[in-house]
Coordinates of C-alpha atoms and ligand atoms in Angstrom, one line a residue:
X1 CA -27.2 45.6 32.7
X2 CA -27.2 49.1 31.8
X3 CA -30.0 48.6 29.1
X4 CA -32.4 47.0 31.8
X5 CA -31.8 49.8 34.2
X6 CA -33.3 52.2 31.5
X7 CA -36.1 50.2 30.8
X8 CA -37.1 50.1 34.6
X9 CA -36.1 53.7 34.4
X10 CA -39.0 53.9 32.1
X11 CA -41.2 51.9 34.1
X12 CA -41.1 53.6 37.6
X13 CA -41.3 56.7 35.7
X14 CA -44.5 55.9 34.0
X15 CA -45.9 53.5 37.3
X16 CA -45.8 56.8 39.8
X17 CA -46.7 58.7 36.7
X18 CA -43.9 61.2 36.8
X19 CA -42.9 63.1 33.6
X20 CA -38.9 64.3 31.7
X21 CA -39.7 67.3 34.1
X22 CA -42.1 67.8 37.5
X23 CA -43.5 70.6 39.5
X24 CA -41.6 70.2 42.9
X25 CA -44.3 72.2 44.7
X26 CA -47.4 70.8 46.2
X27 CA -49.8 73.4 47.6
X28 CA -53.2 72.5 47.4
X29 CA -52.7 70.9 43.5
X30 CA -49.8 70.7 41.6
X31 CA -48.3 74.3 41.0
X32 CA -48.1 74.2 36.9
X33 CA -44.7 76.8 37.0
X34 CA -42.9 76.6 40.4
X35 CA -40.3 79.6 40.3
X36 CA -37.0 78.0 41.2
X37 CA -34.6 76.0 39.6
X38 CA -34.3 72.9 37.8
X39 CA -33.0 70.1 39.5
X40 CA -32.1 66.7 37.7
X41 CA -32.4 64.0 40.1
X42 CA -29.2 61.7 39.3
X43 CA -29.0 58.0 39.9
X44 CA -26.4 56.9 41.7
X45 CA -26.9 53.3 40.3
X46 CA -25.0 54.0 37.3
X47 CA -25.1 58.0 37.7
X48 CA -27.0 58.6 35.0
X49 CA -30.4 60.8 34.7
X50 CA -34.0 60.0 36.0
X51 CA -35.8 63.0 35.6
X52 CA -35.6 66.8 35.9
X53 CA -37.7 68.7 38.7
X54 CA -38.6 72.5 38.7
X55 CA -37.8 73.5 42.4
X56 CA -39.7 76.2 44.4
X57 CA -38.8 79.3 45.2
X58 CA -39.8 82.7 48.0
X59 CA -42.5 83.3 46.5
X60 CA -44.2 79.5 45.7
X61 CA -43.2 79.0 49.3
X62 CA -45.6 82.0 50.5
X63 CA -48.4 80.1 48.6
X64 CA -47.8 77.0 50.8
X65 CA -47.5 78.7 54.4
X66 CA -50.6 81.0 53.8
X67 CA -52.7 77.4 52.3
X68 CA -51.1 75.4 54.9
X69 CA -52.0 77.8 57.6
X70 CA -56.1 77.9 55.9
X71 CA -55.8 74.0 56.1
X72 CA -55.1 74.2 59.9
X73 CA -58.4 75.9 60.6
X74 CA -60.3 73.2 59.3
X75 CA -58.2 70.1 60.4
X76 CA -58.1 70.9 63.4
X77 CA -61.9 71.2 64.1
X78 CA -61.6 67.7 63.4
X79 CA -61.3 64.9 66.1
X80 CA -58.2 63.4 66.7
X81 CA -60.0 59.9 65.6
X82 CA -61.1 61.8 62.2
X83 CA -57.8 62.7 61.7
X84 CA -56.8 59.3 62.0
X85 CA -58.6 58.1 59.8
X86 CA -57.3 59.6 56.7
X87 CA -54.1 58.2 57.7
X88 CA -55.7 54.4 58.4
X89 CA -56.9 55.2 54.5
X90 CA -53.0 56.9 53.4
X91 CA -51.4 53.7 55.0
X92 CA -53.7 51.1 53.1
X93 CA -53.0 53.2 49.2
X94 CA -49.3 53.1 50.7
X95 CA -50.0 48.9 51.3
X96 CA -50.5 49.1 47.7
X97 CA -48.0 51.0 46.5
X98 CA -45.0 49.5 48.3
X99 CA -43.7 47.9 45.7
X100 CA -43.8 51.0 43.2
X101 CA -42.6 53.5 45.9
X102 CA -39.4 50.9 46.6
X103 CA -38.3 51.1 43.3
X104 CA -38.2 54.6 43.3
X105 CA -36.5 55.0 46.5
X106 CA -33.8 52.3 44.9
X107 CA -33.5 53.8 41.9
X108 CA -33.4 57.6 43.5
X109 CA -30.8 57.1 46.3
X110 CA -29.2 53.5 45.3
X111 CA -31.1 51.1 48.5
X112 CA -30.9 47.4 47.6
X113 CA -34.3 46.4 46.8
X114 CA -35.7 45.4 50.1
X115 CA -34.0 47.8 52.0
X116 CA -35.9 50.6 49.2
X117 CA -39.4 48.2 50.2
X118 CA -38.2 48.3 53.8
X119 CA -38.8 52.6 53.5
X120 CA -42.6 52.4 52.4
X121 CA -42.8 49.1 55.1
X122 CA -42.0 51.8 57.6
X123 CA -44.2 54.5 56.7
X124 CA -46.7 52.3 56.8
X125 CA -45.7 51.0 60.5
X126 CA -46.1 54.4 61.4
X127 CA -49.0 55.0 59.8
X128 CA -50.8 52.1 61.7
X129 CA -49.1 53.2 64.7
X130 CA -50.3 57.2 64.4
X131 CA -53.8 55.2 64.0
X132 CA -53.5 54.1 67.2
X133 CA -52.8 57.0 68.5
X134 CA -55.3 59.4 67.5
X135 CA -57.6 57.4 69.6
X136 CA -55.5 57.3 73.3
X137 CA -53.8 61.3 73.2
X138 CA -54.2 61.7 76.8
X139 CA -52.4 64.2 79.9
X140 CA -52.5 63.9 83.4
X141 CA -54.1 64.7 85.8
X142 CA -53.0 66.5 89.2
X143 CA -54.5 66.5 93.0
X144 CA -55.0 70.5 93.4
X145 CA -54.2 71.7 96.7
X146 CA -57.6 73.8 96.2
X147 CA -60.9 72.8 97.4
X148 CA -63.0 72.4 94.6
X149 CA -60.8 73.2 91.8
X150 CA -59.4 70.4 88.9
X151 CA -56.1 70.9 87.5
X152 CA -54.9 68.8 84.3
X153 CA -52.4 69.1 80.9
X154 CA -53.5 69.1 78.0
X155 CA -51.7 68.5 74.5
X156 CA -53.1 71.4 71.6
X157 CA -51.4 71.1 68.5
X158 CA -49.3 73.6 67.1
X159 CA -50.0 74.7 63.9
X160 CA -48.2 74.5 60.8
X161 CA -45.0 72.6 60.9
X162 CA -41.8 71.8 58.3
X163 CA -40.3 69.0 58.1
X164 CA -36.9 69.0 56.6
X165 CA -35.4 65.5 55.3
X166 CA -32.5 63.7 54.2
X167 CA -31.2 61.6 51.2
X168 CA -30.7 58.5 53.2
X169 CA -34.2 58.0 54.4
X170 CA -36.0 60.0 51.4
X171 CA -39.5 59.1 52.8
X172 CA -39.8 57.0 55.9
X173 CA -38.6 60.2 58.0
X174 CA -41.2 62.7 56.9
X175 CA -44.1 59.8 57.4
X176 CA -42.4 59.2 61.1
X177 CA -43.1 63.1 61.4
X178 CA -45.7 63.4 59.8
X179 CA -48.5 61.4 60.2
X180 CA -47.9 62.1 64.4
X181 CA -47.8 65.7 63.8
X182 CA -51.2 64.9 61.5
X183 CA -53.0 63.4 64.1
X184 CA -52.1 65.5 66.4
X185 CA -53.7 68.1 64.5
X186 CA -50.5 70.1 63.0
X187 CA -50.3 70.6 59.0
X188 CA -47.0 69.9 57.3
X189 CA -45.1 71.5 55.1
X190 CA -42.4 69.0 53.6
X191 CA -39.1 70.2 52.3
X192 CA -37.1 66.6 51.1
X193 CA -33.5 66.4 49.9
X194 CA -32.9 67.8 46.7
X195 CA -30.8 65.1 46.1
X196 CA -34.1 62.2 46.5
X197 CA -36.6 64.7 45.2
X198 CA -38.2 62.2 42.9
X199 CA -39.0 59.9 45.8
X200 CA -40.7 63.1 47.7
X201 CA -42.8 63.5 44.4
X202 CA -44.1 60.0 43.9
X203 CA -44.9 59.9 48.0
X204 CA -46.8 63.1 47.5
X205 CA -49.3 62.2 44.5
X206 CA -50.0 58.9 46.5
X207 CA -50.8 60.9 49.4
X208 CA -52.2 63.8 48.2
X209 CA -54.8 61.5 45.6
X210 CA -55.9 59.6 48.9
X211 CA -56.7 63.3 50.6
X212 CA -58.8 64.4 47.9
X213 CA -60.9 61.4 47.5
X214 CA -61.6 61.7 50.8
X215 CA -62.2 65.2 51.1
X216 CA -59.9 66.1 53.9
X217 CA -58.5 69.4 54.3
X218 CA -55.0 69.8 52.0
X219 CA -52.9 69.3 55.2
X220 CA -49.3 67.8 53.5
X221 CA -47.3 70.0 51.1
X222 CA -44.7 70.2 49.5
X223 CA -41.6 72.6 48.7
X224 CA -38.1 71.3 47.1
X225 CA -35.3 73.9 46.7
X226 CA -31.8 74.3 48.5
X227 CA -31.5 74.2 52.3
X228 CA -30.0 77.9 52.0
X229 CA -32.9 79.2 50.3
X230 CA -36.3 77.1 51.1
X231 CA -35.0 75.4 54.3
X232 CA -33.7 78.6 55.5
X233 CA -37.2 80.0 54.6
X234 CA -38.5 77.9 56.9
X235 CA -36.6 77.7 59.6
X236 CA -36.4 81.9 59.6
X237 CA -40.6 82.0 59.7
X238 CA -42.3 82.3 62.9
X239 CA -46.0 80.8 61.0
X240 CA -43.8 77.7 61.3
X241 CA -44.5 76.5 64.9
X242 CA -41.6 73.4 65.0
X243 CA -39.0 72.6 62.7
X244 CA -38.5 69.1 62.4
X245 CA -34.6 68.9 60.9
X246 CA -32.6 65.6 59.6
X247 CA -29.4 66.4 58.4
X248 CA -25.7 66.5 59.1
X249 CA -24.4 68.1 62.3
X250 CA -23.2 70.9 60.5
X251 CA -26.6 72.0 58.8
X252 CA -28.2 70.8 62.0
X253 CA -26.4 73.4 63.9
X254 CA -27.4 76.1 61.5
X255 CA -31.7 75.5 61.3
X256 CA -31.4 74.9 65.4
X257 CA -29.5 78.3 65.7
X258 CA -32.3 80.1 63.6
X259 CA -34.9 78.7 64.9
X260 CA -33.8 79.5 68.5
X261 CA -33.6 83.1 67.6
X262 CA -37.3 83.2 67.0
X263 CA -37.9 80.5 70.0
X264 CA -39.2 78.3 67.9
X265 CA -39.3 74.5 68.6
X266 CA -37.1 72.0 66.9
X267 CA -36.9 68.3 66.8
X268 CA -33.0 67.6 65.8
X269 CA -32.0 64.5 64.3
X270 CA -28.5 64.8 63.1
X271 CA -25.2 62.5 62.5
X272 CA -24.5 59.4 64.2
X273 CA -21.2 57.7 64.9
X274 CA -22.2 54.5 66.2
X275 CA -20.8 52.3 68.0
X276 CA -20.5 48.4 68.7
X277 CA -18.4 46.7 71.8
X278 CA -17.6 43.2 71.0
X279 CA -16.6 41.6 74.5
X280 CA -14.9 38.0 75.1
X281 CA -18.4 36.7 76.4
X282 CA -19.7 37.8 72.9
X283 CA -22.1 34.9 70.7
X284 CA -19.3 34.9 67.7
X285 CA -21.8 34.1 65.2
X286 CA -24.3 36.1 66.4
X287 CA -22.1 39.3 66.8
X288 CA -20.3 39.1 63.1
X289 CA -23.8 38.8 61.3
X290 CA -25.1 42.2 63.4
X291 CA -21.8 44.2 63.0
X292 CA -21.8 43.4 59.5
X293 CA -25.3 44.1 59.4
X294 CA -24.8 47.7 61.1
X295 CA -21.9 48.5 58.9
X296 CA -22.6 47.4 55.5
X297 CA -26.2 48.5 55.1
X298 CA -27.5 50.9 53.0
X299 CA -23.6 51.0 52.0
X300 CA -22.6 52.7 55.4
X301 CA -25.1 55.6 54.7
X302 CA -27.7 54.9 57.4
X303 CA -27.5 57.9 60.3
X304 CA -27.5 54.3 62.6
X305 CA -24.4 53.0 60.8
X306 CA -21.9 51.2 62.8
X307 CA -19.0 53.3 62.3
X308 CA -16.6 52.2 65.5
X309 CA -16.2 48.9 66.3
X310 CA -14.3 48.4 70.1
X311 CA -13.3 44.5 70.1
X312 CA -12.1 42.8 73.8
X313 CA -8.3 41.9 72.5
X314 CA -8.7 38.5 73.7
X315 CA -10.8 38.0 70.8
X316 CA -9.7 40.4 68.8
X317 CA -7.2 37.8 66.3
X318 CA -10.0 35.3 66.2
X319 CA -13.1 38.0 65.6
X320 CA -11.3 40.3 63.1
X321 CA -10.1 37.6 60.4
X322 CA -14.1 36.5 60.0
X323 CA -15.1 39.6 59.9
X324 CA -12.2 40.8 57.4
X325 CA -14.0 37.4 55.7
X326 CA -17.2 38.8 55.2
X327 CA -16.3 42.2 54.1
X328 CA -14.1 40.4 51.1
X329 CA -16.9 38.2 50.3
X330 CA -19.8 41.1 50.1
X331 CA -21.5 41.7 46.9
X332 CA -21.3 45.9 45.9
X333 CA -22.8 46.3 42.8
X334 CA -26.8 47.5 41.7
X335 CA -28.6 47.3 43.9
X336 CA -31.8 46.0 42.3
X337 CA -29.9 42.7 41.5
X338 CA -30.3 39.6 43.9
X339 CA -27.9 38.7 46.2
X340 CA -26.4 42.4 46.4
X341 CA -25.6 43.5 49.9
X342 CA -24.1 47.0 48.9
X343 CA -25.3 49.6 46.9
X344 CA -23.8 52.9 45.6
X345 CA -22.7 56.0 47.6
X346 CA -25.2 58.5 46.9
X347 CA -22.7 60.7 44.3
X348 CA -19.4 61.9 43.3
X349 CA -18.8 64.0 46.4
X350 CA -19.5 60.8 49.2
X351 CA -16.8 59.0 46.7
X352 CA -14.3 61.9 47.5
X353 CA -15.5 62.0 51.3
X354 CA -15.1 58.5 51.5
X355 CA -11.0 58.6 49.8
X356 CA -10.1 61.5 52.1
X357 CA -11.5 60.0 55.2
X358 CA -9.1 56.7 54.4
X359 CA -5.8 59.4 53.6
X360 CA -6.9 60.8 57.0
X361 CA -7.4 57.6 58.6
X362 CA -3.0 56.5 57.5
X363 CA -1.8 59.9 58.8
X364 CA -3.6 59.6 62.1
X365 CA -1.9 55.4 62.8
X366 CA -4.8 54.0 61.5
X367 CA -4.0 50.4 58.4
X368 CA -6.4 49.6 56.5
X369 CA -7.6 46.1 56.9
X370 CA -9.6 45.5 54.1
X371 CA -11.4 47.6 50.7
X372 CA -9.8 51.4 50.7
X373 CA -11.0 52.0 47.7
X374 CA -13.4 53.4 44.7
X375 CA -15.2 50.8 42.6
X376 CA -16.1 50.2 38.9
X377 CA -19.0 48.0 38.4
X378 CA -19.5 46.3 34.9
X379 CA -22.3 48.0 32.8
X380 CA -22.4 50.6 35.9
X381 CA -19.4 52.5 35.0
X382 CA -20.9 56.0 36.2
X383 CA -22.6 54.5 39.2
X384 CA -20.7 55.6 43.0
X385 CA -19.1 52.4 44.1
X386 CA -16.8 52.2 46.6
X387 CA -14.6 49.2 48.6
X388 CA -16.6 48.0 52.8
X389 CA -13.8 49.0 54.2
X390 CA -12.2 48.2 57.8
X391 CA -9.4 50.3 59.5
X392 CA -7.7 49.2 62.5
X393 CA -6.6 52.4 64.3
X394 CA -4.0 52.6 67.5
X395 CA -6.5 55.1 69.4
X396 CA -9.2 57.7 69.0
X397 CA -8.6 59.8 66.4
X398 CA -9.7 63.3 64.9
X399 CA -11.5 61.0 62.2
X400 CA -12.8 58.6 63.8
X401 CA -15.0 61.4 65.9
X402 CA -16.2 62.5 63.0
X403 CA -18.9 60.2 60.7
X404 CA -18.1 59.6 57.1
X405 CA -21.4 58.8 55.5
X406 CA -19.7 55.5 53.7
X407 CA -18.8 51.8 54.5
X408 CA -16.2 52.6 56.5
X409 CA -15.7 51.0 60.4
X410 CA -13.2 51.9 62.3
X411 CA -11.7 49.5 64.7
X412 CA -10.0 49.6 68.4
X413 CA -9.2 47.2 70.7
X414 CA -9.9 46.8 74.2
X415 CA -8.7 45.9 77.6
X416 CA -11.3 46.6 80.5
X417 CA -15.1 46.9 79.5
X418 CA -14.0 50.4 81.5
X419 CA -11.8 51.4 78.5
X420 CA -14.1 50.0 76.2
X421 CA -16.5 52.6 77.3
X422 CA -14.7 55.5 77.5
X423 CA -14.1 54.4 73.9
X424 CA -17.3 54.4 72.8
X425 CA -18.4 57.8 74.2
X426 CA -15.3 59.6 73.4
X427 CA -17.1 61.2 70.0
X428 CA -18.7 64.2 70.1
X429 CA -22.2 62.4 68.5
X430 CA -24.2 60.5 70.5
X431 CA -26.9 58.1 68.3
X432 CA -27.0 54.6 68.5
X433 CA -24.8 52.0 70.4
X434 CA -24.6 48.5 71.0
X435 CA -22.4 45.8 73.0
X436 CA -22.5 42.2 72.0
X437 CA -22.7 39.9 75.2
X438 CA -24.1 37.1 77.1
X439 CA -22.5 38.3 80.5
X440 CA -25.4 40.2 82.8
X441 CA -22.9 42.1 84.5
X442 CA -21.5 43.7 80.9
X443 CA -24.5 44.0 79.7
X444 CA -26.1 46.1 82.8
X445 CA -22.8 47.9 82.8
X446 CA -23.4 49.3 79.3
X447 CA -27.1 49.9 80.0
X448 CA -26.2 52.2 83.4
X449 CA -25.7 56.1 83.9
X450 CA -22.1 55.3 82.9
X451 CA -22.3 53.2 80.2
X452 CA -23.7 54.4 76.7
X453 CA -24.1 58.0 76.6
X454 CA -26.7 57.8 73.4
X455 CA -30.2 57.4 72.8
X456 CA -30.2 54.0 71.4
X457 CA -28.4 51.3 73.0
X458 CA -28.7 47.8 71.8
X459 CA -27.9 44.6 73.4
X460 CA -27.3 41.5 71.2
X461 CA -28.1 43.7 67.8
X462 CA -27.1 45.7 65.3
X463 CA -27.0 50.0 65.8
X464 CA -28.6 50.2 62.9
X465 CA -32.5 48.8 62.2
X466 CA -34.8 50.5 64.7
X467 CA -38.2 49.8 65.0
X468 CA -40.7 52.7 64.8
X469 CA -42.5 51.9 67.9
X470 CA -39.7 53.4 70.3
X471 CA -38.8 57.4 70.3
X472 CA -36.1 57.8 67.8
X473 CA -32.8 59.7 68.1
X474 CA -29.7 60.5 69.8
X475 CA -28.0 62.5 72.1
X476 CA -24.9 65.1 72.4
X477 CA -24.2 66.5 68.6
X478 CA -26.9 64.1 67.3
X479 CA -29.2 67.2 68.4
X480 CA -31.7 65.4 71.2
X481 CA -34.3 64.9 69.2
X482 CA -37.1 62.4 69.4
X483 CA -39.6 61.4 66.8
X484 CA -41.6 58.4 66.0
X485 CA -43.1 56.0 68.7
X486 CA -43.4 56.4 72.8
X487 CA -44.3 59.4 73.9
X488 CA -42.1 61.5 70.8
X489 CA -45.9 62.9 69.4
X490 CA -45.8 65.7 72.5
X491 CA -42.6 67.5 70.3
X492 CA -45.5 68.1 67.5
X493 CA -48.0 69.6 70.4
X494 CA -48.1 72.5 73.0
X495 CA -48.8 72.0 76.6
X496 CA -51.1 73.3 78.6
X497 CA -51.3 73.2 82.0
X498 CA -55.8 74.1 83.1
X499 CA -56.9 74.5 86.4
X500 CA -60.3 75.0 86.9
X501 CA -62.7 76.1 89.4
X502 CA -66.0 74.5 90.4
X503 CA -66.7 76.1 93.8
X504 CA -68.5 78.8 94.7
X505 CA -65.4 80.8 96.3
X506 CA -62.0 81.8 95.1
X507 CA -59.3 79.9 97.6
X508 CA -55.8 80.8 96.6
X509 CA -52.5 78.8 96.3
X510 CA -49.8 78.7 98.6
X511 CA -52.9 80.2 101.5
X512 CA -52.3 83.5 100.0
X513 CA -55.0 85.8 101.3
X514 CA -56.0 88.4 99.0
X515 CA -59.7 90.3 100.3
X516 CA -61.3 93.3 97.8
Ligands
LIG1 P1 -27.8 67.4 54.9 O1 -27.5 68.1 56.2 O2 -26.8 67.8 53.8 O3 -29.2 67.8 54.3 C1 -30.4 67.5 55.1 C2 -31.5 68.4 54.7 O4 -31.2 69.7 55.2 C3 -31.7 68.6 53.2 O5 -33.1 68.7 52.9 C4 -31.0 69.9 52.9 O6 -31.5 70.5 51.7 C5 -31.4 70.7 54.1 N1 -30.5 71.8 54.5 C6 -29.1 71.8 54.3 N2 -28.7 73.0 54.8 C7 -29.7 73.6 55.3 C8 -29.9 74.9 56.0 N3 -28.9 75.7 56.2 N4 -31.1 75.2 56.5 C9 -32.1 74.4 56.3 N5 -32.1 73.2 55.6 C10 -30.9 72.9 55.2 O7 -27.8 65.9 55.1 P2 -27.9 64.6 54.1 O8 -26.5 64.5 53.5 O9 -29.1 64.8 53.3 O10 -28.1 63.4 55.1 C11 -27.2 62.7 55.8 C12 -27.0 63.2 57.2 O11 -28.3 63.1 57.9 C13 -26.1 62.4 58.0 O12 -25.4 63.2 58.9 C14 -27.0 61.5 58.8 O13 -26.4 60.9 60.0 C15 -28.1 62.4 59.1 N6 -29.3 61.7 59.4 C16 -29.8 61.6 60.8 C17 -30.9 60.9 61.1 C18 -31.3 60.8 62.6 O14 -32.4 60.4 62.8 N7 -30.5 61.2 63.5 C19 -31.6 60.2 60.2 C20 -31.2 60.2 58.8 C21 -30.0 61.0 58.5

């Protein structure tokens, strides 16, 4: 096992054409000597080295603001259909490279194959959908109580942007960013994960190779580096118009609180702790396949994970013994092999979150179910592997408010669709949600002012697995934040509101007489 992982090591390494060690700074070229630190990007397959990346530092990230800032003044003298053309080009070289990019993004943060495929699938979705869009940007238009005078918005982009990512979605989160800021007219400056930095890397030369053929202004760069240092660079810096930030809570909280203090804009998308009602007028089948679905993915480290599941406890002895079922029966192991469901936890540290959550879990009432605990895999032995696990707990907790980024679901049981409720938006995080149902009445209920109090709700599916054609993100601690499809592009813009006019007098508003 272990020898074919190296050899496929080899391969990706040599397919995206990255080196032992990589410049982690893109600013117009490659930057030969970035001045930060070396980073070795880790595996969590089997925990073993891919490749070392030299990091950037104060003083490469001063080269990238002042060339993303020149690369503004040309992009945006561009249409918006110009503009969206070099992403119609970017999204057929990513059609190309989906399968190369995948492995990567497997290999980097431990996605089962498809799931790794799934990420470049969605950066092309948005690609095709940014497309789209750089042909329909549009404001409205307003009746002016003036004679003779128009008044309308207009959406002006905003300048340079960053766009800080996480490990769990190393590259589909910047593309949902970035090619809506693009068309938009924004530049972006990208600063990934440093713990998926290879995946940024490989993303970039694809990217970058399809701007230069094509002659467009170096709009997309790139900085890696700490989130004290280079992410706190950016989100200090008052060149950078918006600060696009997905993170934890915690780190969240930091960028938006610097950012604020300039009045700069943010888009916030931050920790999730999902949840899923399982009523008595559930479809059985249906709902075990989507919870399992929502909790297992991506091993439990998807911000959408299901993380709470609130079961009516009429069902509750006939729903919990499948689903106990499925959990025992789930493949963990690599994830590049077929027929494995769960992958690694991304390193040492999620393996200690995960065992402290479960100790937390006992003291607090909660018995665990099923898994509870850390994994070997044959051939893997210094891969992250870790027990699905399922916790019954008595009542809402101090951890079950919080999110564990691991396969962990916690799980209540339920009276009144009322209680079932208050359940569900008794955490301080406010993401995704779901109920599974065939009643109307239930299902309007949850869909109401006072049922789910987050930004997803899903009826009949799993929290997790959003499309890229609705706005994206959550409410409460999850930041508000919205990126992606709908209307989400105005976060990269600036409005402004124009009246104008066209007479051959100057009537005021409001009848305000003012002769000189
Ligand atoms: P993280 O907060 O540790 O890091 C995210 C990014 O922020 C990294 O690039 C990191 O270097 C940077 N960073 C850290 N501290 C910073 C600071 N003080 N200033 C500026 N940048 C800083 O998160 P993670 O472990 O990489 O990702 C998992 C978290 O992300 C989970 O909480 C998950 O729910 C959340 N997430 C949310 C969404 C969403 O759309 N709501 C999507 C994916 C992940």
């Amino acid at each position: 096992m272990s020898t074919d992982l190296n050899s496929l090591r080899k391969d990706i390494l040599r397919d995206l054409e990255l080196n032992s060690v990589n410049s982690g700074v893109y600013s117009n070229g490659w930057v030969a000597k970035p001045s930060g630190k070396r980073v070795t990007s880790i595996s969590p397959i089997d925990g073993r080295a891919i490749a070392t990346v030299i990091t950037g530092s104060k003083k490469d990230y001063e080269r990238v603001v002042g060339r993303s800032e020149a690369a503004y003044e040309e992009w945006v003298a561009l249409t918006p259909p110009q503009r969206g053309e070099l992403i119609r080009l970017i999204g057929n070289e990513l059609r190309i490279q989906k399968s190369k990019l995948g492995r990567i993004v497997s290999l980097e943060t431990g996605k089962t194959k498809v799931e790794g495929e799934g990420e470049i699938q969605e950066m092309i979705d948005i690609a095709d959908f940014a497309v789209g869009l750089s042909r329909q940007l549009h404001g409205l238009q307003m009746a002016s109580e003036r004679f003779e005078h128009r008044m309308y918005e207009q959406y002006l982009p905003l300048g340079v942007i960053g766009v800080i990512t996480s490990f769990n979605f190393p590259s589909s989160v910047w593309s949902w960013n970035s090619f809506i800021a693009a068309v938009v007219g924004d530049t972006v400056i990208w600063k990934p994960s440093s713990k998926a930095l290879l995946t940024a890397i490989s993303v970039m030369k694809i990217i970058t190779k399809v701007v230069k053929e094509y002659n467009y202004p170096e709009i997309f760069s790139l900085i890696t580096g700490g989130g004290f240092e280079i992410g706190n660079l950016l989100s200090a810096d008052p060149r950078v118009k918006l600060i696009s930030f997905t993170g934890s809570v915690k780190s969240g909280r930091i960028v938006s609180e610097t950012v604020a203090r300039r009045f700069g804009k943010t888009i916030l998308e931050l920790g999730g702790n999902n949840g899923s009602i399982v009523t008595s007028k559930a479809n059985i089948e249906l709902s075990l396949k989507g919870v399992a679905f929502g909790a297992l993915a991506t091993a439990g480290q998807r911000c959408t994970t299901t993380r709470r599941l609130i079961v009516d406890e009429g069902i509750y002895n006939k729903f919990l013994p499948r689903l106990k079922d499925i959990y025992r029966k789930v493949k963990v192991g690599n994830p590049l092999e077929e027929g494995v469901l769960v992958g690694p936890l991304i390193d040492g540290d999620a393996v200690s979150n995960f065992l402290g959550a479960i100790e937390r879990a006992k003291k607090e009432g909660g018995k665990v179910l099923v898994g509870g605990k850390a994994v070997k895999v044959k051939g893997l032995e210094g891969g992250f592997y870790v027990e699905p696990t399922i916790i019954e707990m008595p009542k809402v907790t101090p951890i079950t408010c919080e999110e564990t980024f691991a396969p962990i679901l916690y799980v209540f049981k339920y009276r009144t669709l009322e209680e079932a409720i208050k359940i569900h938006n008794s955490v301080p995080q406010g993401l995704s949600s779901s109920i599974f149902t065939t009643d109307l009445r239930e299902e309007e209920r949850f869909l109401s002012a006072l049922g789910s109090d987050c930004g997803l709700a899903n009826v009949n599916t799993a929290t997790a697995g959003a499309e890229i054609g609705g706005a994206f993100g959550g409410e409460k601690d999850t930041g508000g934040g919205r990126e992606s499809g709908s209307d989400a592009w105005k976060n990269y813009t600036r409005r402004q509101t124009v009246t104008i006019n066209w007479g051959k007098d100057i009537p005021l508003a409001q009848g305000v007489r003012f002769e000189v």
